[in-house]
Amino acid sequence: MKMSDKKTDKKIKNIPQISLGGIPASPGVVIGKVFLLDNEEFSIPKRKIKERDIAYEIARFEEALIQTRSDILKIQEKISREMDSKHAEIFGAYLLVLEDRMVIEEVISRIKKEKLAVEYVFLDVLKNYAKVFSKIKDQYLKERISDVEDVGKRVLRNLIGKRKDSLLDMKDKVIVVAYDLSPSDTASMHKKNVLGFVTDIGGRTSHTAIMAKSLEIPAVVGLENVTKQTKTGDLLIIDGSSGAVIINPDRKTQDKYLNKIERLEKTGHDLLNLKDLPCQTKDSVKVGLGANIEFPSEVESAIAHGADGIGLYRSEFFYLDKKNLPSEEEQYQAYKDVAQRTKPGLVIVRTMDLGGDKFVSHLEIPYEMNPFLGWRAIRFSLARPEIFKVQLRAILRASAHGNLKIMYPMISGVEEVRQANKILEECKKELQGKKIDFDENIEVGVMIEIPSAAIIADTLAREVKFFSIGTNDLIQYSLAVDRVNEKIAYLYEPSHPAVLRLIKMAIDAGHKNNIWVGMCGEMAGEPHFALILLGLGLDEFSMSPIAIPQIKKIIRSVSFEDAKKIAEKALEFSTSKEVEDFARHQLKKLIPEFFE
Ligand code: PEP
Ligand code: MG
């Protein structure tokens, strides 16, 4: 994207530029005009109606519901056609809100009782719902407030005949600025008309951030009040890798970022040329390069960026935004599709990692004071074997069609692996009884993301065929830093000596017991840590597809022997900062163009 419009410069000559810092949600730099997404507040008068108009008001309400349903189905169909069915599934939750009998009956009964116009009653009912939802401590239910509000606005628009500018209808390329973006807004975005987006609220793990990464749209979230500081037509720069956002940048800043975009484009292009070359060091040590995916549709991007397999398939996205639990058949089809498209590359399906910040309301996970330390992941699966077995059977069946592996999340000790494997054996017997094909030798691995697992990695290694280090959680648990809390984000340090030692322990224990050790936490995709991780002996790096080319370049530019020396030196430092500075310095020496 290039913008060298002289007029733009003139217009903003006297407007001071404002620099903001937010949470980087999706990488990439863009410069463009703001499109401030209308935070429409409906002001609806309390209009009295006559007894004889009651039936008419109810009919209007029903008509608006039908119209909204048809609008949503149309959007869902369009997204399914132009993108894929997984992104469109978000709208399933919207249809559920529309069909909520409690809301519908309350509106109809209040119209009859209070003799008020439908718009007013409907808005009031919705407001009360939002109030109730906001008091609920369940994170998943809290997230549903935005679904209810979004659907409510759509119904109101149909009642009063007002249309909202839709992201689907947008013709010009813009940067969307919004207080928050609903999953439907994000799923409607296309790279062709949305250059990027920024929001007042949100965190790294919101649906919105996850969607942005999978759509490869640069985004910064959590800017607090960017919607108050910008207006439609302003010029904006966003850097989704650093979290920098600049409103009405002066010419010098624009030039700086235009250069950066050009450089990134060129580097990105050059790096993609490495796509088909082997991922190995200068002295021919081969390293696995995997992609992390949430949806089957991401396989394409993983391969296009040079992944040789899927190092982490986060299967829990199957369970979110669904009315019912996904069936065995539905899961089987998805795993089979991913396995077939990645073949002969491997696909590591991580069994459901529900709980923590990923809640599914219909599973009735109770409110907990510390959900990250609570009923999460493998703990949930072992407690609900009837749900776990559906997933295991689906993975086993799909294993007949490709190179699938199973990985258990949040393992804290050996018993959990043994219990999970026992359930897996039961599933195998059930399939054998029915003469259903599967890979009898399917390999099972565990995530090393709890400090206890890293410390007893030698014992764990005797139970499994591979490890994958989940640094996102390993860092939060070893440093006691909540991974989604911005206030303590400064303490969330992958380069902390304690983290490095735990990583080393896991790798060494794996190797001593002849199993390979990968990493699927975000740290694996951060360029300045690659040399250290390589030198520590990491066998596989798995990351979001867009991060792959840079890591491949680094691995191909160094010898394993040199990387080992860098890792040894890194382990001698006593602070995170020293490690981080040293790591950056080593990378800069090796590939200066990454820093230009
Ligand atoms: C991790 O914890 O590093 C990981 C990859 O899993 P998730 O981010 O899904 O918790
Ligand atoms: Mg994790």
Coordinates of C-alpha atoms and ligand atoms in Angstrom, one line a residue:
M1 CA 0.0 0.0 0.0
K2 CA 1.4 3.3 -1.0
M3 CA 0.2 6.8 -0.1
S4 CA 2.2 9.7 -1.4
D5 CA -0.7 12.1 -1.8
K6 CA 0.5 15.7 -1.6
K7 CA -3.0 17.0 -0.8
T8 CA -3.1 14.8 2.2
D9 CA 0.0 16.5 3.5
K10 CA -1.4 20.0 2.9
K11 CA -4.7 19.2 4.7
I12 CA -3.0 17.9 7.8
K13 CA -0.2 20.5 7.8
N14 CA -1.4 22.3 10.9
I15 CA -2.8 19.3 12.7
P16 CA -0.5 17.9 15.3
Q17 CA 0.2 14.2 15.0
I18 CA -0.8 12.0 17.9
S19 CA 1.1 8.8 18.7
L20 CA -0.6 6.1 20.7
G21 CA 0.5 2.7 21.9
G22 CA -1.8 -0.3 22.1
I23 CA -1.7 -4.1 22.2
P24 CA -0.4 -5.5 18.9
A25 CA -3.0 -8.0 17.8
S26 CA -2.0 -8.8 14.2
P27 CA 1.3 -7.9 12.5
G28 CA 1.9 -5.7 9.5
V29 CA 2.1 -1.9 8.8
V30 CA -0.6 0.1 6.9
I31 CA -1.2 3.8 6.2
G32 CA -4.7 4.8 5.2
K33 CA -7.8 6.9 5.8
V34 CA -9.9 6.3 8.9
F35 CA -13.4 4.9 8.7
L36 CA -14.9 5.5 12.1
L37 CA -17.4 2.7 12.5
D38 CA -20.6 4.3 13.8
N39 CA -21.1 3.6 17.5
E40 CA -24.7 4.2 16.8
E41 CA -26.7 5.0 19.9
F42 CA -30.4 4.7 19.2
S43 CA -32.5 7.3 20.9
I44 CA -36.0 6.0 20.8
P45 CA -38.8 8.0 22.4
K46 CA -41.2 6.3 24.8
R47 CA -44.2 6.3 22.5
K48 CA -47.6 5.3 23.8
I49 CA -49.9 3.2 21.5
K50 CA -53.6 2.6 21.4
E51 CA -55.2 -0.8 22.4
R52 CA -56.1 -1.3 18.7
D53 CA -52.5 -0.9 17.6
I54 CA -51.1 -3.7 19.8
A55 CA -51.5 -6.4 17.1
Y56 CA -49.9 -4.1 14.5
E57 CA -46.9 -3.4 16.8
I58 CA -46.4 -7.2 17.4
A59 CA -46.7 -7.8 13.7
R60 CA -44.0 -5.2 13.0
F61 CA -41.8 -6.8 15.6
E62 CA -42.2 -10.2 14.0
E63 CA -41.5 -8.8 10.6
A64 CA -38.3 -7.1 11.8
L65 CA -37.2 -10.4 13.3
I66 CA -37.8 -12.2 10.0
Q67 CA -36.0 -9.5 8.1
T68 CA -33.0 -9.6 10.4
R69 CA -32.8 -13.3 10.2
S70 CA -32.8 -13.1 6.4
D71 CA -30.1 -10.3 6.5
I72 CA -27.9 -12.5 8.8
L73 CA -28.4 -15.6 6.6
K74 CA -27.4 -13.5 3.6
I75 CA -24.2 -12.3 5.3
Q76 CA -23.5 -15.8 6.4
E77 CA -23.9 -17.1 2.9
K78 CA -21.7 -14.4 1.4
I79 CA -18.9 -15.1 3.9
S80 CA -19.2 -18.8 3.4
R81 CA -18.9 -18.3 -0.4
E82 CA -16.1 -15.7 -0.3
M83 CA -14.2 -17.0 2.6
D84 CA -15.1 -20.2 4.3
S85 CA -17.8 -21.8 6.4
K86 CA -15.8 -21.6 9.6
H87 CA -15.8 -17.8 9.6
A88 CA -19.5 -17.8 8.7
E89 CA -20.3 -20.0 11.7
I90 CA -20.0 -17.1 14.1
F91 CA -23.4 -16.0 12.8
G92 CA -24.9 -19.2 14.1
A93 CA -24.7 -17.5 17.6
Y94 CA -26.6 -14.5 16.2
L95 CA -29.4 -16.6 14.9
L96 CA -29.7 -18.1 18.3
V97 CA -30.1 -14.7 19.9
L98 CA -32.9 -13.9 17.4
E99 CA -34.7 -17.1 18.3
D100 CA -34.5 -16.5 22.0
R101 CA -38.1 -17.2 23.2
M102 CA -37.5 -15.3 26.5
V103 CA -36.7 -12.1 24.7
I104 CA -39.4 -12.4 22.2
E105 CA -42.1 -13.3 24.7
E106 CA -41.0 -10.5 27.1
V107 CA -41.2 -7.9 24.3
I108 CA -44.7 -9.1 23.2
S109 CA -46.1 -9.3 26.7
R110 CA -44.7 -5.8 27.6
I111 CA -46.2 -4.3 24.4
K112 CA -49.6 -5.7 25.4
K113 CA -49.3 -4.7 29.1
E114 CA -47.6 -1.3 28.9
K115 CA -49.1 -0.2 25.5
L116 CA -45.8 1.1 24.3
A117 CA -44.3 1.1 20.8
V118 CA -42.2 -1.9 19.9
E119 CA -38.9 0.0 19.4
Y120 CA -38.9 1.3 22.9
V121 CA -39.9 -2.0 24.5
F122 CA -37.4 -4.0 22.5
L123 CA -34.5 -1.6 23.3
D124 CA -35.4 -1.6 27.0
V125 CA -35.6 -5.4 27.1
L126 CA -32.2 -5.6 25.5
K127 CA -30.7 -3.0 27.9
N128 CA -31.9 -5.1 30.8
Y129 CA -30.3 -8.2 29.3
A130 CA -27.0 -6.4 28.7
K131 CA -27.0 -5.4 32.4
V132 CA -27.6 -8.9 33.6
F133 CA -24.9 -10.2 31.2
S134 CA -22.3 -7.6 32.4
K135 CA -22.7 -8.8 36.0
I136 CA -22.0 -12.4 35.1
K137 CA -18.4 -13.3 35.8
D138 CA -18.2 -16.0 33.1
Q139 CA -15.9 -14.6 30.4
Y140 CA -17.6 -16.5 27.6
L141 CA -21.0 -15.1 28.6
K142 CA -19.6 -11.7 28.9
E143 CA -18.3 -11.9 25.3
R144 CA -21.9 -12.8 24.3
I145 CA -23.0 -9.3 25.3
S146 CA -21.6 -8.1 22.0
D147 CA -23.6 -10.7 20.1
V148 CA -26.8 -9.6 21.8
E149 CA -26.1 -5.9 21.2
D150 CA -25.2 -6.5 17.6
V151 CA -28.3 -8.5 16.8
G152 CA -30.4 -6.0 18.8
K153 CA -29.1 -3.1 16.6
R154 CA -29.8 -5.0 13.5
V155 CA -33.4 -5.6 14.6
L156 CA -33.8 -1.9 15.6
R157 CA -32.5 -0.8 12.2
N158 CA -35.1 -2.9 10.5
L159 CA -37.8 -1.5 12.8
I160 CA -37.0 2.1 12.1
G161 CA -35.8 1.6 8.6
K162 CA -32.2 2.8 9.2
R163 CA -29.3 1.2 7.4
K164 CA -25.8 0.9 8.9
D165 CA -22.7 1.3 6.7
S166 CA -21.7 -2.3 6.4
L167 CA -18.1 -3.4 6.1
L168 CA -19.2 -5.7 3.4
D169 CA -20.5 -2.8 1.3
M170 CA -17.4 -0.6 1.7
K171 CA -15.8 0.4 -1.6
D172 CA -12.7 2.3 -0.6
K173 CA -9.7 0.9 1.2
V174 CA -9.9 2.1 4.8
I175 CA -8.6 1.6 8.3
V176 CA -11.5 0.8 10.5
V177 CA -11.6 2.5 13.9
A178 CA -14.1 1.2 16.4
Y179 CA -14.8 1.0 20.1
D180 CA -14.9 -2.8 19.7
L181 CA -15.6 -5.0 16.8
S182 CA -18.1 -7.8 17.0
P183 CA -17.0 -11.2 15.6
S184 CA -19.5 -10.5 12.7
D185 CA -17.8 -7.2 11.9
T186 CA -14.4 -8.8 11.8
A187 CA -15.5 -11.9 9.9
S188 CA -17.0 -9.5 7.3
M189 CA -13.7 -7.8 6.6
H190 CA -11.9 -8.4 3.4
K191 CA -8.3 -7.6 2.8
K192 CA -9.5 -5.9 -0.4
N193 CA -11.3 -3.1 1.4
V194 CA -10.1 -3.1 5.0
L195 CA -6.4 -2.2 5.3
G196 CA -6.4 -2.8 9.1
F197 CA -8.3 -1.9 12.2
V198 CA -7.8 -0.5 15.7
T199 CA -10.1 -0.6 18.7
D200 CA -10.6 1.0 22.0
I201 CA -10.9 -2.3 23.9
G202 CA -10.0 -5.9 23.5
G203 CA -7.1 -8.2 24.2
R204 CA -4.8 -10.6 22.3
T205 CA -7.1 -13.6 22.9
S206 CA -10.4 -12.0 21.8
H207 CA -12.2 -13.4 18.8
T208 CA -11.4 -10.2 17.0
A209 CA -7.6 -10.6 17.4
I210 CA -7.7 -14.3 16.4
M211 CA -9.8 -13.5 13.3
A212 CA -7.5 -10.6 12.3
K213 CA -4.4 -12.9 12.4
S214 CA -6.1 -15.6 10.4
L215 CA -7.3 -13.0 7.8
E216 CA -3.8 -11.4 7.8
I217 CA -5.2 -8.0 8.5
P218 CA -2.9 -5.8 10.7
A219 CA -4.6 -4.7 13.9
V220 CA -3.9 -3.0 17.2
V221 CA -6.4 -3.3 20.1
G222 CA -6.8 -1.9 23.6
L223 CA -6.1 1.7 22.7
E224 CA -8.6 3.0 25.2
N225 CA -10.1 6.0 23.4
V226 CA -8.9 6.0 19.9
T227 CA -12.5 6.5 18.7
K228 CA -12.6 9.8 20.6
Q229 CA -9.3 11.0 19.0
T230 CA -10.1 10.3 15.4
K231 CA -12.8 10.9 12.8
T232 CA -13.6 9.5 9.4
G233 CA -11.1 10.8 6.8
D234 CA -8.2 11.3 9.2
L235 CA -4.9 9.8 8.1
L236 CA -3.7 6.9 10.3
I237 CA -0.7 4.7 10.5
I238 CA -0.9 1.4 12.3
D239 CA 1.9 -1.0 13.1
G240 CA 0.4 -4.3 14.1
S241 CA 3.7 -5.7 15.2
S242 CA 4.7 -3.0 17.7
G243 CA 1.2 -1.7 18.6
A244 CA 2.1 1.8 17.4
V245 CA -0.7 4.0 16.1
I246 CA -0.2 7.5 14.7
I247 CA -3.0 9.8 14.0
N248 CA -2.5 12.5 11.3
P249 CA 1.2 11.7 10.9
D250 CA 3.4 14.5 9.6
R251 CA 5.2 14.0 6.3
K252 CA 8.4 12.8 8.0
T253 CA 6.6 10.1 9.9
Q254 CA 4.6 9.1 6.8
D255 CA 7.9 8.7 4.9
K256 CA 9.4 6.7 7.7
Y257 CA 6.5 4.3 7.7
L258 CA 6.2 4.2 3.9
N259 CA 9.8 3.1 3.8
K260 CA 9.1 0.5 6.4
I261 CA 6.1 -0.8 4.4
E262 CA 8.3 -1.0 1.3
R263 CA 11.1 -2.8 3.2
L264 CA 8.6 -5.2 4.7
E265 CA 7.0 -5.9 1.4
K266 CA 10.4 -6.5 -0.2
T267 CA 11.7 -8.6 2.7
G268 CA 8.4 -10.5 2.7
H269 CA 8.7 -11.2 -1.0
D270 CA 12.3 -12.3 -0.8
L271 CA 11.6 -14.4 2.2
L272 CA 8.7 -16.2 0.4
N273 CA 11.3 -17.4 -2.1
L274 CA 12.6 -19.6 0.6
K275 CA 9.3 -21.4 0.8
D276 CA 10.4 -24.6 -1.0
L277 CA 13.9 -24.7 0.4
P278 CA 14.6 -27.1 3.3
C279 CA 14.6 -25.6 6.8
Q280 CA 18.1 -26.5 7.8
T281 CA 21.1 -24.8 9.3
K282 CA 24.3 -24.0 7.3
D283 CA 25.8 -27.2 8.7
S284 CA 22.8 -29.2 7.5
V285 CA 20.9 -29.8 10.8
K286 CA 17.3 -30.1 9.9
V287 CA 14.6 -28.3 11.9
G288 CA 10.8 -28.8 11.7
L289 CA 8.8 -25.8 10.7
G290 CA 5.1 -25.9 11.6
A291 CA 2.1 -23.6 11.5
N292 CA -0.4 -23.0 14.3
I293 CA -3.9 -22.9 13.0
E294 CA -7.4 -22.4 14.4
F295 CA -9.5 -23.2 11.3
P296 CA -9.0 -25.8 8.5
S297 CA -9.0 -23.0 5.9
E298 CA -5.6 -21.8 7.3
V299 CA -3.8 -24.8 5.8
E300 CA -3.5 -23.0 2.5
S301 CA -1.7 -20.1 4.1
A302 CA 0.5 -22.4 6.2
I303 CA 1.7 -24.1 3.0
A304 CA 2.1 -20.9 1.1
H305 CA 4.3 -19.5 3.8
G306 CA 6.6 -22.6 3.7
A307 CA 5.3 -24.7 6.7
D308 CA 6.1 -28.3 6.4
G309 CA 3.3 -29.3 8.7
I310 CA 0.8 -28.1 11.3
G311 CA 2.5 -28.0 14.6
L312 CA -0.6 -27.0 16.5
Y313 CA -4.2 -27.3 15.5
R314 CA -6.1 -25.5 18.2
S315 CA -9.2 -27.8 18.1
E316 CA -11.1 -25.9 20.8
F317 CA -12.3 -23.4 18.3
F318 CA -14.7 -26.1 17.3
Y319 CA -16.5 -25.8 20.6
L320 CA -16.9 -22.0 20.6
D321 CA -19.9 -20.2 19.1
K322 CA -21.8 -23.4 18.8
K323 CA -25.3 -24.3 20.0
N324 CA -24.3 -27.9 20.6
L325 CA -21.1 -29.8 21.0
P326 CA -19.5 -30.7 17.7
S327 CA -20.4 -34.3 16.6
E328 CA -17.8 -37.0 15.9
E329 CA -18.6 -36.9 12.2
E330 CA -18.2 -33.1 12.0
Q331 CA -14.8 -33.2 13.8
Y332 CA -13.7 -36.2 11.7
Q333 CA -14.4 -34.4 8.5
A334 CA -12.4 -31.3 9.6
Y335 CA -9.4 -33.3 10.9
K336 CA -9.5 -35.5 7.8
D337 CA -9.5 -32.4 5.5
V338 CA -6.6 -30.9 7.3
A339 CA -4.7 -34.2 7.3
Q340 CA -5.2 -34.8 3.6
R341 CA -4.2 -31.3 2.6
T342 CA -1.1 -31.3 4.7
K343 CA 0.0 -34.8 3.7
P344 CA 2.8 -36.0 3.9
G345 CA 3.4 -33.2 6.4
L346 CA 2.4 -33.9 10.0
V347 CA -0.6 -32.4 11.8
I348 CA -0.6 -32.2 15.5
V349 CA -4.2 -32.0 16.8
R350 CA -4.2 -30.6 20.3
T351 CA -7.2 -32.1 22.2
M352 CA -9.6 -29.5 23.5
D353 CA -8.1 -26.8 25.6
L354 CA -11.3 -25.4 27.0
G355 CA -11.5 -23.3 30.2
G356 CA -9.0 -20.6 31.1
D357 CA -10.1 -17.8 28.7
K358 CA -11.9 -20.1 26.4
F359 CA -15.4 -20.8 27.7
V360 CA -18.3 -22.7 26.2
S361 CA -21.5 -21.7 28.0
H362 CA -23.4 -24.8 27.3
L363 CA -20.8 -27.0 29.0
E364 CA -21.7 -25.3 32.2
I365 CA -18.1 -24.7 33.4
P366 CA -18.7 -23.0 36.7
Y367 CA -17.4 -19.6 37.6
E368 CA -13.9 -19.8 39.1
M369 CA -11.7 -17.3 40.8
N370 CA -8.6 -18.4 38.9
P371 CA -9.8 -20.0 35.6
F372 CA -6.2 -20.3 34.3
L373 CA -5.4 -22.4 37.4
G374 CA -8.7 -24.2 37.3
W375 CA -10.8 -26.7 35.4
R376 CA -9.1 -26.3 32.1
A377 CA -7.8 -28.4 29.2
I378 CA -6.9 -32.0 30.0
R379 CA -8.4 -31.6 33.5
F380 CA -11.8 -30.9 31.9
S381 CA -11.3 -33.7 29.3
L382 CA -10.5 -36.3 31.9
A383 CA -13.5 -35.2 34.0
R384 CA -15.9 -35.4 31.0
P385 CA -14.7 -38.6 29.2
E386 CA -17.9 -38.8 27.2
I387 CA -17.0 -35.5 25.5
F388 CA -13.3 -36.3 25.2
K389 CA -14.0 -39.7 23.6
V390 CA -16.0 -38.1 20.8
Q391 CA -13.0 -36.0 19.9
L392 CA -10.5 -38.8 20.3
R393 CA -12.5 -41.1 18.0
A394 CA -12.8 -38.4 15.4
I395 CA -9.0 -37.8 15.4
L396 CA -8.3 -41.6 15.3
R397 CA -10.6 -42.0 12.3
A398 CA -9.0 -39.1 10.5
S399 CA -5.6 -40.6 11.2
A400 CA -6.3 -43.1 8.4
H401 CA -6.0 -40.3 5.9
G402 CA -2.8 -38.5 6.8
N403 CA 0.0 -38.0 9.3
L404 CA -1.9 -37.1 12.4
K405 CA -0.6 -36.9 15.9
I406 CA -2.4 -36.3 19.2
M407 CA -1.2 -33.8 21.8
Y408 CA -2.6 -33.3 25.3
P409 CA -2.7 -29.7 26.7
M410 CA -1.9 -28.6 30.3
I411 CA -0.2 -31.7 31.4
S412 CA 1.0 -31.3 35.0
G413 CA 2.1 -34.8 35.8
V414 CA 2.4 -38.4 34.5
E415 CA -0.9 -39.6 35.8
E416 CA -2.8 -37.3 33.5
V417 CA -1.0 -38.7 30.5
R418 CA -1.7 -42.3 31.6
Q419 CA -5.4 -41.6 32.2
A420 CA -5.8 -39.8 28.9
N421 CA -4.0 -42.7 27.1
K422 CA -6.3 -45.2 28.8
I423 CA -9.3 -43.4 27.4
L424 CA -7.5 -43.3 24.0
E425 CA -7.0 -47.1 24.2
E426 CA -10.8 -47.5 24.9
C427 CA -11.5 -45.4 21.8
K428 CA -9.2 -47.6 19.7
K429 CA -10.9 -50.7 20.9
E430 CA -14.3 -49.3 20.0
L431 CA -13.2 -48.5 16.5
Q432 CA -11.5 -51.9 16.1
G433 CA -14.8 -53.5 17.2
K434 CA -16.6 -51.7 14.4
K435 CA -13.8 -52.5 11.9
I436 CA -13.1 -48.8 11.4
D437 CA -9.7 -47.9 10.0
F438 CA -7.2 -45.7 11.9
D439 CA -3.5 -45.4 12.4
E440 CA -2.7 -48.0 15.0
N441 CA 0.7 -46.4 15.7
I442 CA -0.6 -42.8 16.0
E443 CA 1.9 -40.9 18.2
V444 CA 0.9 -39.1 21.3
G445 CA 2.7 -36.1 22.7
V446 CA 2.2 -33.5 25.4
M447 CA 2.5 -29.8 25.8
I448 CA 5.1 -28.6 28.2
E449 CA 3.3 -25.5 29.5
I450 CA 3.3 -26.0 33.2
P451 CA 6.5 -25.6 35.2
S452 CA 6.0 -29.0 36.9
A453 CA 5.9 -30.7 33.4
A454 CA 9.2 -29.0 32.5
I455 CA 10.8 -30.1 35.8
I456 CA 9.7 -33.8 35.4
A457 CA 10.2 -33.8 31.7
D458 CA 12.5 -36.8 32.0
T459 CA 9.7 -38.9 33.5
L460 CA 7.1 -37.5 31.1
A461 CA 9.4 -38.3 28.1
R462 CA 9.1 -42.0 28.8
E463 CA 5.3 -41.9 28.3
V464 CA 5.1 -40.0 25.0
K465 CA 6.6 -39.6 21.6
F466 CA 7.2 -35.8 21.5
F467 CA 6.9 -32.6 23.5
S468 CA 5.7 -29.2 22.3
I469 CA 6.6 -26.3 24.6
G470 CA 3.7 -23.9 25.1
T471 CA 5.5 -20.8 26.1
N472 CA 2.3 -18.7 26.2
D473 CA 1.2 -20.5 29.3
L474 CA 4.7 -21.6 30.5
I475 CA 5.6 -18.0 31.0
Q476 CA 2.4 -17.1 32.7
Y477 CA 2.7 -20.0 35.2
S478 CA 6.4 -19.8 35.9
L479 CA 6.5 -16.0 36.3
A480 CA 3.0 -15.8 37.9
V481 CA 1.9 -13.2 35.2
D482 CA -1.6 -13.4 33.9
R483 CA -1.1 -13.5 30.1
V484 CA -4.2 -11.4 29.3
N485 CA -3.6 -8.6 31.9
E486 CA -2.1 -5.5 30.3
K487 CA -1.2 -4.0 33.6
I488 CA 1.5 -6.5 34.3
A489 CA 2.4 -7.1 30.7
Y490 CA 5.9 -5.7 31.4
L491 CA 6.6 -8.8 33.5
Y492 CA 5.6 -11.2 30.8
E493 CA 9.2 -11.9 29.6
P494 CA 10.0 -14.9 27.4
S495 CA 13.7 -14.1 27.9
H496 CA 13.5 -14.4 31.7
P497 CA 16.4 -16.7 32.8
A498 CA 13.9 -18.9 34.6
V499 CA 11.9 -19.5 31.4
L500 CA 15.1 -20.2 29.4
R501 CA 16.1 -22.8 32.0
L502 CA 12.7 -24.5 31.9
I503 CA 12.9 -24.7 28.1
K504 CA 16.4 -26.1 28.3
M505 CA 15.3 -28.7 30.9
A506 CA 12.4 -29.9 28.6
I507 CA 14.6 -30.1 25.5
D508 CA 17.5 -31.9 27.3
A509 CA 15.1 -34.4 28.9
G510 CA 13.4 -35.1 25.6
H511 CA 16.6 -35.7 23.9
K512 CA 18.0 -37.9 26.6
N513 CA 14.9 -40.1 26.1
N514 CA 15.1 -40.0 22.3
I515 CA 12.0 -38.0 21.6
W516 CA 11.8 -34.7 19.7
V517 CA 10.9 -31.4 21.2
G518 CA 9.1 -28.6 19.5
M519 CA 7.6 -25.3 20.5
C520 CA 4.2 -23.9 19.6
G521 CA 4.0 -20.9 21.9
E522 CA 4.3 -17.4 20.4
M523 CA 8.0 -17.3 21.4
A524 CA 8.8 -19.8 18.6
G525 CA 7.7 -17.1 16.0
E526 CA 9.7 -14.2 17.5
P527 CA 12.8 -13.7 15.4
H528 CA 15.2 -12.6 18.1
F529 CA 14.7 -15.8 20.1
A530 CA 15.2 -18.1 17.2
L531 CA 19.0 -18.4 17.5
I532 CA 18.8 -19.2 21.2
L533 CA 16.1 -21.8 20.8
L534 CA 17.9 -23.4 17.9
G535 CA 21.1 -23.5 19.9
L536 CA 19.2 -25.1 22.8
G537 CA 18.4 -27.9 20.4
L538 CA 14.8 -27.2 19.6
D539 CA 13.7 -29.7 16.9
E540 CA 10.6 -28.0 15.6
F541 CA 9.3 -24.4 15.6
S542 CA 5.5 -23.9 15.2
M543 CA 3.9 -20.4 14.8
S544 CA 1.2 -18.4 13.0
P545 CA 1.8 -18.8 9.2
I546 CA 2.8 -15.2 8.6
A547 CA 5.8 -15.6 11.0
I548 CA 7.3 -18.6 9.2
P549 CA 9.4 -17.0 6.5
Q550 CA 11.5 -14.9 8.9
I551 CA 12.2 -17.9 11.2
K552 CA 13.2 -20.0 8.2
K553 CA 15.6 -17.4 7.0
I554 CA 17.3 -17.2 10.4
I555 CA 17.7 -21.0 10.7
R556 CA 19.1 -21.2 7.2
S557 CA 21.6 -18.4 7.9
V558 CA 23.4 -19.9 10.9
S559 CA 25.3 -23.1 11.7
F560 CA 24.0 -25.2 14.5
E561 CA 27.4 -25.0 16.2
D562 CA 27.3 -21.2 16.3
A563 CA 23.7 -21.2 17.5
K564 CA 24.8 -23.5 20.4
K565 CA 27.4 -21.0 21.5
I566 CA 24.8 -18.2 21.4
A567 CA 22.4 -20.3 23.5
E568 CA 25.2 -21.2 26.0
K569 CA 26.1 -17.5 26.4
A570 CA 22.4 -16.5 26.8
L571 CA 22.0 -18.9 29.7
E572 CA 24.8 -17.0 31.6
F573 CA 22.9 -13.7 31.9
S574 CA 21.0 -12.9 35.1
T575 CA 18.3 -10.6 33.7
S576 CA 15.7 -10.7 30.9
K577 CA 17.0 -7.5 29.5
E578 CA 20.5 -8.7 29.2
V579 CA 19.3 -11.8 27.4
E580 CA 17.0 -9.8 25.1
D581 CA 19.7 -7.3 24.2
F582 CA 22.2 -10.0 23.5
A583 CA 19.7 -12.0 21.4
R584 CA 18.8 -8.9 19.3
H585 CA 22.5 -8.1 18.9
Q586 CA 23.3 -11.6 17.7
L587 CA 20.4 -11.5 15.2
K588 CA 21.5 -8.1 14.0
K589 CA 25.0 -9.3 13.3
L590 CA 23.6 -12.2 11.4
I591 CA 20.8 -10.6 9.4
P592 CA 21.2 -6.8 9.5
E593 CA 18.4 -6.2 7.0
F594 CA 15.8 -7.3 9.6
F595 CA 16.8 -4.2 11.6
E596 CA 17.2 -1.6 8.9
Ligands
PEP1 C1 0.8 -22.0 24.7 O1 0.3 -21.9 25.9 O2 1.9 -21.6 24.4 C2 0.0 -22.5 23.6 C3 0.5 -22.7 22.4 O3 -1.3 -22.7 23.8 P1 -2.5 -21.6 23.9 O4 -1.9 -20.3 23.5 O5 -3.6 -22.1 23.0 O6 -2.8 -21.7 25.4
MG2 MG -1.5 -23.1 26.4

